[in-house]
Coordinates of C-alpha atoms and ligand atoms in Angstrom, one line a residue:
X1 CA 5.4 -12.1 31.3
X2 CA 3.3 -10.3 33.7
X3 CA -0.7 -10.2 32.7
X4 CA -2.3 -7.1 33.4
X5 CA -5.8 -5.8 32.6
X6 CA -7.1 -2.1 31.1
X7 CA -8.7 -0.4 34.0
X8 CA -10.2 3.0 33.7
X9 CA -10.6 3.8 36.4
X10 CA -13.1 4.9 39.4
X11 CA -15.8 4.9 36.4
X12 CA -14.6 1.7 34.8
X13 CA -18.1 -0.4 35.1
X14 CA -15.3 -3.3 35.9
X15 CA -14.5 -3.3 39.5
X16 CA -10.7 -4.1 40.4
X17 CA -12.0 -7.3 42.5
X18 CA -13.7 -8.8 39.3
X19 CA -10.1 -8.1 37.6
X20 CA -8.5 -9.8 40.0
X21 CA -10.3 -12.8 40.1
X22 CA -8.9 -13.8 36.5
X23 CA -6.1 -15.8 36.8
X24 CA -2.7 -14.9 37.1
X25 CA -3.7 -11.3 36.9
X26 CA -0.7 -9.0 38.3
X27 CA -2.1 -5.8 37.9
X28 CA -4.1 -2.9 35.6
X29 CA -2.9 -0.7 33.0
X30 CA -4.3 2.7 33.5
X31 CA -4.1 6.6 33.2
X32 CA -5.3 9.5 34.5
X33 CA -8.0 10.5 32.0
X34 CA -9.0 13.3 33.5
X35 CA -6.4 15.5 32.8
X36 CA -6.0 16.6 29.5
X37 CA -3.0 16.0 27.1
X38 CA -0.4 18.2 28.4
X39 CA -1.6 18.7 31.4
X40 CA 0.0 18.0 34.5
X41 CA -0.5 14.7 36.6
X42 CA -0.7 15.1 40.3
X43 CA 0.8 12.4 42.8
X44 CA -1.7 12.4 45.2
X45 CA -4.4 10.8 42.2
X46 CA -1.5 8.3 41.3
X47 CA -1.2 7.4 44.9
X48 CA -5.0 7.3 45.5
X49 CA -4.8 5.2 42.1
X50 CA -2.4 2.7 43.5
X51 CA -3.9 2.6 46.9
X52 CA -7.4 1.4 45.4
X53 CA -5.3 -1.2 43.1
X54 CA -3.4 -2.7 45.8
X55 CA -6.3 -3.0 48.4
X56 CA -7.4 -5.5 46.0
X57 CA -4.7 -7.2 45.3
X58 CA -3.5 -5.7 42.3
X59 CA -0.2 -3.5 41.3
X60 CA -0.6 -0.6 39.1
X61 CA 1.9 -1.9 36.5
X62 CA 1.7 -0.1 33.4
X63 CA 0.5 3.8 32.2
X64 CA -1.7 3.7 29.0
X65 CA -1.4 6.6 28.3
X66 CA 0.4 9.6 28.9
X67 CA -1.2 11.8 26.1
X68 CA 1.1 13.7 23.9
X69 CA 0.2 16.9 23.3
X70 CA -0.7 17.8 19.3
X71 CA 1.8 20.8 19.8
X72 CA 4.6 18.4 20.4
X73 CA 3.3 16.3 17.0
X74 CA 3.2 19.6 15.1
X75 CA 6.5 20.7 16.7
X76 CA 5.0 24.0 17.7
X77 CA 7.4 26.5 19.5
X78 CA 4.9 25.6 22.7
X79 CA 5.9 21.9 22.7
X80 CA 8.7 22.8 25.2
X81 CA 6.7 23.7 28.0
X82 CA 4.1 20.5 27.1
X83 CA 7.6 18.3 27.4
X84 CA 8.8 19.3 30.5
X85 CA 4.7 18.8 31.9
X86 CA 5.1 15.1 30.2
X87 CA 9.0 14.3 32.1
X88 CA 7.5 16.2 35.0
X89 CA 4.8 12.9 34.4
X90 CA 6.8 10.3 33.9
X91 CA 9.1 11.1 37.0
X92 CA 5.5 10.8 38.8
X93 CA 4.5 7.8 37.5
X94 CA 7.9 6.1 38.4
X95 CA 7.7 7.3 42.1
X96 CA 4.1 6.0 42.2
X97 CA 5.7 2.5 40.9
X98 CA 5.2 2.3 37.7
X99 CA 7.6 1.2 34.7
X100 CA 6.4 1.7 31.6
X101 CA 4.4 4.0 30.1
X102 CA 2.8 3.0 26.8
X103 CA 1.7 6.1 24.3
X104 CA 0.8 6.9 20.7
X105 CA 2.1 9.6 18.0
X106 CA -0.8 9.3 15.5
X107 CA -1.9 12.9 14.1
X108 CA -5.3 14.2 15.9
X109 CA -7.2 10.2 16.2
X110 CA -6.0 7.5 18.2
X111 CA -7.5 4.4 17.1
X112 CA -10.4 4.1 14.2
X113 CA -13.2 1.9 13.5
X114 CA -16.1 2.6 10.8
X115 CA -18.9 0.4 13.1
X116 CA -18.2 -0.5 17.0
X117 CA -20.9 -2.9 17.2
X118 CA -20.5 -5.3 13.9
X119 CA -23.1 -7.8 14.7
X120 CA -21.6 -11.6 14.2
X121 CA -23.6 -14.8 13.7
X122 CA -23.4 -16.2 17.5
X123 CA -25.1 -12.8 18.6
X124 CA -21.9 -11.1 20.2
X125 CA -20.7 -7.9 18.1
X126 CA -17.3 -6.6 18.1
X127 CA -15.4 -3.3 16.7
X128 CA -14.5 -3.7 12.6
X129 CA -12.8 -1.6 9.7
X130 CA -14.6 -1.3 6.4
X131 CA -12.6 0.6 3.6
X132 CA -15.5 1.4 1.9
X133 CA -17.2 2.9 4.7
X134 CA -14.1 4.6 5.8
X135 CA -13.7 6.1 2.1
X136 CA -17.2 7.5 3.0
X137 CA -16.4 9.4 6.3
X138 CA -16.1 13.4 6.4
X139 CA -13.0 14.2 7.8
X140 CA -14.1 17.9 8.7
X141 CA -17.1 16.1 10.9
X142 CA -16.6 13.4 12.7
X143 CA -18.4 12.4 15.8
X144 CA -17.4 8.4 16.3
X145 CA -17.7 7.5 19.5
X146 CA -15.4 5.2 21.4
X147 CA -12.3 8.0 21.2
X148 CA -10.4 8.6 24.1
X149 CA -10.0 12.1 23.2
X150 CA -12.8 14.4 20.6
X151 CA -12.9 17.7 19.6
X152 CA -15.5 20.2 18.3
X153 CA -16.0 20.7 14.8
X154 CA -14.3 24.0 14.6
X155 CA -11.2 22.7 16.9
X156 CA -10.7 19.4 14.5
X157 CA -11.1 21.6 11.2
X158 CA -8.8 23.8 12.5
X159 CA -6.4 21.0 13.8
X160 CA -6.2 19.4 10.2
X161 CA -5.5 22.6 9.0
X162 CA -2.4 22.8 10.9
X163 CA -1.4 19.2 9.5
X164 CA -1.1 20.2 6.0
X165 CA 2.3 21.3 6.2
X166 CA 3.6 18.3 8.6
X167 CA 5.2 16.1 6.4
X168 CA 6.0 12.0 7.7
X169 CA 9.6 13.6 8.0
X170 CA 8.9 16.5 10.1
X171 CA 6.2 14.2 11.9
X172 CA 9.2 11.7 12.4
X173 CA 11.8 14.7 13.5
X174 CA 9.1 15.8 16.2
X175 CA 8.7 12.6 17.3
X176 CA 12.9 12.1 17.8
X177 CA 13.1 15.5 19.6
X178 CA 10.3 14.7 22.2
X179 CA 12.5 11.4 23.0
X180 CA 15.5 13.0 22.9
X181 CA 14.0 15.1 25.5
X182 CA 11.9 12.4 27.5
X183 CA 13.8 9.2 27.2
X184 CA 16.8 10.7 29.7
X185 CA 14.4 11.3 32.1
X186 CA 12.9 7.5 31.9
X187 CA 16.4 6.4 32.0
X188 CA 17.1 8.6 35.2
X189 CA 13.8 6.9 37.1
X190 CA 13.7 3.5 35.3
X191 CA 10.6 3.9 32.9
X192 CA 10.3 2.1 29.7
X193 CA 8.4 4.1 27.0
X194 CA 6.6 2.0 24.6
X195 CA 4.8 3.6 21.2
X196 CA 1.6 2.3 20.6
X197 CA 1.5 1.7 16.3
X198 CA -0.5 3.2 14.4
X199 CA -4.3 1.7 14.3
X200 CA -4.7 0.9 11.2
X201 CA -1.2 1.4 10.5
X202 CA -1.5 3.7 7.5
X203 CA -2.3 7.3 6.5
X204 CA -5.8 8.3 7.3
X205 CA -7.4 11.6 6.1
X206 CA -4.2 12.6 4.7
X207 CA -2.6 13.1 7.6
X208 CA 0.7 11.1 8.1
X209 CA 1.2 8.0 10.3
X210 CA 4.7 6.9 11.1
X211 CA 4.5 4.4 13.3
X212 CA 3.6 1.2 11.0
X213 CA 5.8 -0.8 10.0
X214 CA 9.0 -2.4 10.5
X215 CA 10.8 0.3 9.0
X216 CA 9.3 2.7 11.0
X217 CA 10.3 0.9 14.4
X218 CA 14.2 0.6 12.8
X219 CA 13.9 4.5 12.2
X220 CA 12.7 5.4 15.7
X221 CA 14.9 2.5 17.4
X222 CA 17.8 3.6 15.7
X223 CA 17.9 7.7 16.3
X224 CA 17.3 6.7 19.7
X225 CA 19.0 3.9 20.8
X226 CA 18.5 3.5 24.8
X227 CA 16.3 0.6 25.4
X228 CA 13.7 2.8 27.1
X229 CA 12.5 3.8 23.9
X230 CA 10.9 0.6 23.4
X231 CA 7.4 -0.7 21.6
X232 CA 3.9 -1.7 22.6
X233 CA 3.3 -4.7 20.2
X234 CA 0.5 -4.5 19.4
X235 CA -1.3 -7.2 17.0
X236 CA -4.1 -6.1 16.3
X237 CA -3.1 -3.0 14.9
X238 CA 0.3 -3.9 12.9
X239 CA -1.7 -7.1 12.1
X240 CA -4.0 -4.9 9.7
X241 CA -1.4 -4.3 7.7
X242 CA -1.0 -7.3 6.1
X243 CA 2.9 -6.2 4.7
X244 CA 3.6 -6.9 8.8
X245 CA 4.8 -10.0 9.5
X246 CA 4.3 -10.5 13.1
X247 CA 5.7 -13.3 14.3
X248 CA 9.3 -12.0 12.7
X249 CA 8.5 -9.1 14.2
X250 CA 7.7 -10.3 17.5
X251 CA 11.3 -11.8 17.9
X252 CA 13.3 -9.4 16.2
X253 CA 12.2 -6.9 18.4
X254 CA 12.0 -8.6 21.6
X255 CA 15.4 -10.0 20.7
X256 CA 16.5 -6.7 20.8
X257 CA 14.7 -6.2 24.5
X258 CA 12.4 -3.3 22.6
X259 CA 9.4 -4.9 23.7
X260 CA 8.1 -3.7 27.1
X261 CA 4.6 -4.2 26.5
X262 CA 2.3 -6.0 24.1
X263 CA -1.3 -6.0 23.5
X264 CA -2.4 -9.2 22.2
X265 CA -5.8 -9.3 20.5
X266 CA -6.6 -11.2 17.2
X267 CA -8.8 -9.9 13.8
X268 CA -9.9 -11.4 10.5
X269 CA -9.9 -9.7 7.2
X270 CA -12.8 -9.6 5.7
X271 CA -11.7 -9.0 2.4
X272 CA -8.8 -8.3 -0.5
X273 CA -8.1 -5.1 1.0
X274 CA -7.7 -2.9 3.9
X275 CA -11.2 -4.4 5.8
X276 CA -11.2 -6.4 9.1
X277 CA -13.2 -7.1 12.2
X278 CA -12.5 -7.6 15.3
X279 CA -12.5 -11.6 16.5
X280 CA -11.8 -13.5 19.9
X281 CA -8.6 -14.0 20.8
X282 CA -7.8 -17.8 19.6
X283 CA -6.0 -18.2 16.0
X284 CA -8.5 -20.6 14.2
X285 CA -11.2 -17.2 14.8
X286 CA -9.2 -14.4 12.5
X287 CA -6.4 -14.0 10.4
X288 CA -3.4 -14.0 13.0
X289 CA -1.6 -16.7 14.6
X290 CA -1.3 -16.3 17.8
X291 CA 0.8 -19.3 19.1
X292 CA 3.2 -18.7 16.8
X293 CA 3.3 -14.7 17.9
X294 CA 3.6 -15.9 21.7
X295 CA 6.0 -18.4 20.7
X296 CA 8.3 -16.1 19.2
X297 CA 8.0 -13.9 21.8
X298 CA 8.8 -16.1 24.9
X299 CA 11.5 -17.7 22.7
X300 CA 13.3 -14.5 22.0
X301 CA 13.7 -12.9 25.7
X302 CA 10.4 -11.1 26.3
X303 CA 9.4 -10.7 29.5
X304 CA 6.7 -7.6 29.7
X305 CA 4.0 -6.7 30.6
X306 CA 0.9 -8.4 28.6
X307 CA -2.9 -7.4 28.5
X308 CA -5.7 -8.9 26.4
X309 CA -6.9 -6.4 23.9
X310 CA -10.2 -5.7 22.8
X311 CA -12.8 -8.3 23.1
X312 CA -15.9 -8.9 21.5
X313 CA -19.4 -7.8 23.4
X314 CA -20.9 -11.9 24.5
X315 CA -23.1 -12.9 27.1
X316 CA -25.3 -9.5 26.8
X317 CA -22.5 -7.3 27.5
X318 CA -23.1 -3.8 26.6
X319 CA -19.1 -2.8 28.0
X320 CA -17.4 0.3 26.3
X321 CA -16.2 -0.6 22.8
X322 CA -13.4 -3.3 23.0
X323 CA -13.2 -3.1 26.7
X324 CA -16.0 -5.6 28.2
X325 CA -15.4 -7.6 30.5
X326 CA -16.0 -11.2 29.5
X327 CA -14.2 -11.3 26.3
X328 CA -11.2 -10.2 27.5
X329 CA -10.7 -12.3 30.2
X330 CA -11.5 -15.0 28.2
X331 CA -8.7 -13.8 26.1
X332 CA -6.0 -13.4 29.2
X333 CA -7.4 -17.1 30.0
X334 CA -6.4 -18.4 26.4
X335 CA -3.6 -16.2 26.5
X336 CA -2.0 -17.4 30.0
X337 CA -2.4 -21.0 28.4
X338 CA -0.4 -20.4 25.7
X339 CA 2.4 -18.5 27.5
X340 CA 2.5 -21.3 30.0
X341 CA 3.1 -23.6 27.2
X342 CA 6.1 -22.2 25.7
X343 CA 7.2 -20.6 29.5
X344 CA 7.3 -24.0 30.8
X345 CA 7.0 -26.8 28.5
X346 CA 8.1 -29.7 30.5
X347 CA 9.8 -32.5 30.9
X348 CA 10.0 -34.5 27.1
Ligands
DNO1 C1 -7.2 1.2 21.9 C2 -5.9 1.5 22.5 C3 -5.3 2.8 22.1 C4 -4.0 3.0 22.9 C5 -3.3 4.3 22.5 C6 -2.0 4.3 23.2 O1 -7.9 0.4 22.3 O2 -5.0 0.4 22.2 O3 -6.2 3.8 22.3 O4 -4.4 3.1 24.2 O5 -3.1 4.4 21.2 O6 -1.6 5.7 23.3

């Protein structure tokens, strides 16, 4: 596996040398975030990108992500010209080095919390889910912070609007014909595409999720069958479904050389239903096993790129939610140890 660290950017508050001096760091996973999704990505910023990386000692390994545009989601007549802009990306990404470019097909949010700073007994706080709280949330105004992307009031009202008539199946057909479009261009410059699950991996506000489950992966893996189209296995968000079982997950699919990146992170439910929080990294501290999810990975063929996912805010940190510092390297650190366990367990 190759460790790699979420950088974003010139504004990350984490410089490049503090990534670096975690061990057995390769390189960052970043994007260009300030262009929006469907916009165009220009070479000079990727070179500048990689230029800063590799001054200190670091490649620029992995893209998270290359936006997709809601057009190309809705399957709006318009989604042509936003998939050439996204080929017309990957081919830039791959000439600045890069091989694999992680990216998500959830309906208008990416990711979603109800509190981003659940205090915890041993005074750090971390990112959690409550369904109560959630069941309490107004779709038509949302402000939670933490998104990589927000709209306006009027834009999101109007954005949901144009969901009502997506079904999962024409969300699922939308998603083929962007890859059927995308995937020969990664397999002409040697790019692995890997969707990012849902997070939480099930419907929210009515609007359909597709990427969540085991079934879902077979569906997308099987109407496109190059290995390109590959998966970003991510734990923490299949892990809050509890119907996923990860560890049979983990080596089915990296059996079947569909992982090309995972995201390793750990979370505990905190109760009967749909609830969690986010935990550190080690098994005993949430609901996941992690050795066993490592194991299954290494023993089945995986060799990708790996980052610690969100961490927990310890030691005073104040970092940007899920993405301090400390936590997360303590979770490559616990991380690297277990790989190098199963990598290379010696002699008996
Ligand atoms: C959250 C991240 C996601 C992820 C996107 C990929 O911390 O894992 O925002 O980057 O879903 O497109």
């Amino acid at each position: 596996m190759k460790m790699t660290f979420r950088w974003y950017g010139q504004n990350d508050a984490i410089p490049l040398n503090y990534i670096k001096q975690i061990p057995n760091m390769s390189g960052v996973v970043t994007a260009c975030y300030d262009v929006p999704a469907g916009g165009v990505w220009k070479s000079e910023t990727l070179e500048g990108m990689r230029a800063l990386c590799n001054a200190a000692g670091l490649a620029m390994e992995v893209i998270e992500s290359i936006p997709v545009h809601e057009d190309i989601k809705l399957g709006k007549p318009s989604r042509d010209g936003y998939i050439a802009n996204y080929a017309q990306n990957i081919r830039a990404v791959a000439d600045a080095g890069v091989k694999c470019v992680c990216y998500n097909f959830m309906p208008v949010f990416d990711w979603l919390r109800t509190n981003l700073k659940t205090p915890n007994a041993d005074g750090s706080n971390a990112l959690s889910y409550s369904h109560d709280d959630f069941a309490r949330l107004d779709p038509q105004n949302l402000r939670l912070p933490g998104w990589d992307e927000s709209y306006s009031r009027e834009q999101l009202q109007e954005l949901l609007g144009e969901y009502k008539s997506v079904t999962r199946q024409k969300l699922f057909d939308n998603l083929i014909y962007f890859l059927k479009k995308v995937i020969p261009v990664c397999v002409d410059c040697g790019v692995n595409m890997a969707i990012h699950p849902d997070d939480p991996p099930w419907d929210v506000f009515g609007l359909p999720r597709i990427v969540s489950r085991e079934e879902d992966l077979d569906n997308i893996f099987s109407a496109v069958p190059e290995l390109n189209n590959g998966l970003t296995f991510c734990t923490g968000s299949l892990g809050a479904g509890r119907f996923n079982g990860l560890a049979s997950m983990a080596a089915k699919y990296a059996k079947r050389g569909r992982i090309h990146f995972a995201h390793l992170r750990n979370i505990k439910y905190t109760d009967a239903g749909d609830s969690f929080c986010e935990v550190a990294h080690y098994s005993d501290c949430g609901s996941l096993d992690m050795a066993a999810i490592v194991r299954a990975l290494v023993q089945n063929g995986f060799n990708g790129y790996v980052r610690p996912d969100h961490g927990r805010n310890i030691w005073g940190e104040d970092g940007k939610p899920g993405y301090g510092l400390y936590d997360r390297a303590l979770g490559a650190a616990y991380l690297n140890g277990l790989f190098e366990a199963v990598e290379r367990p010696g002699q008996a």
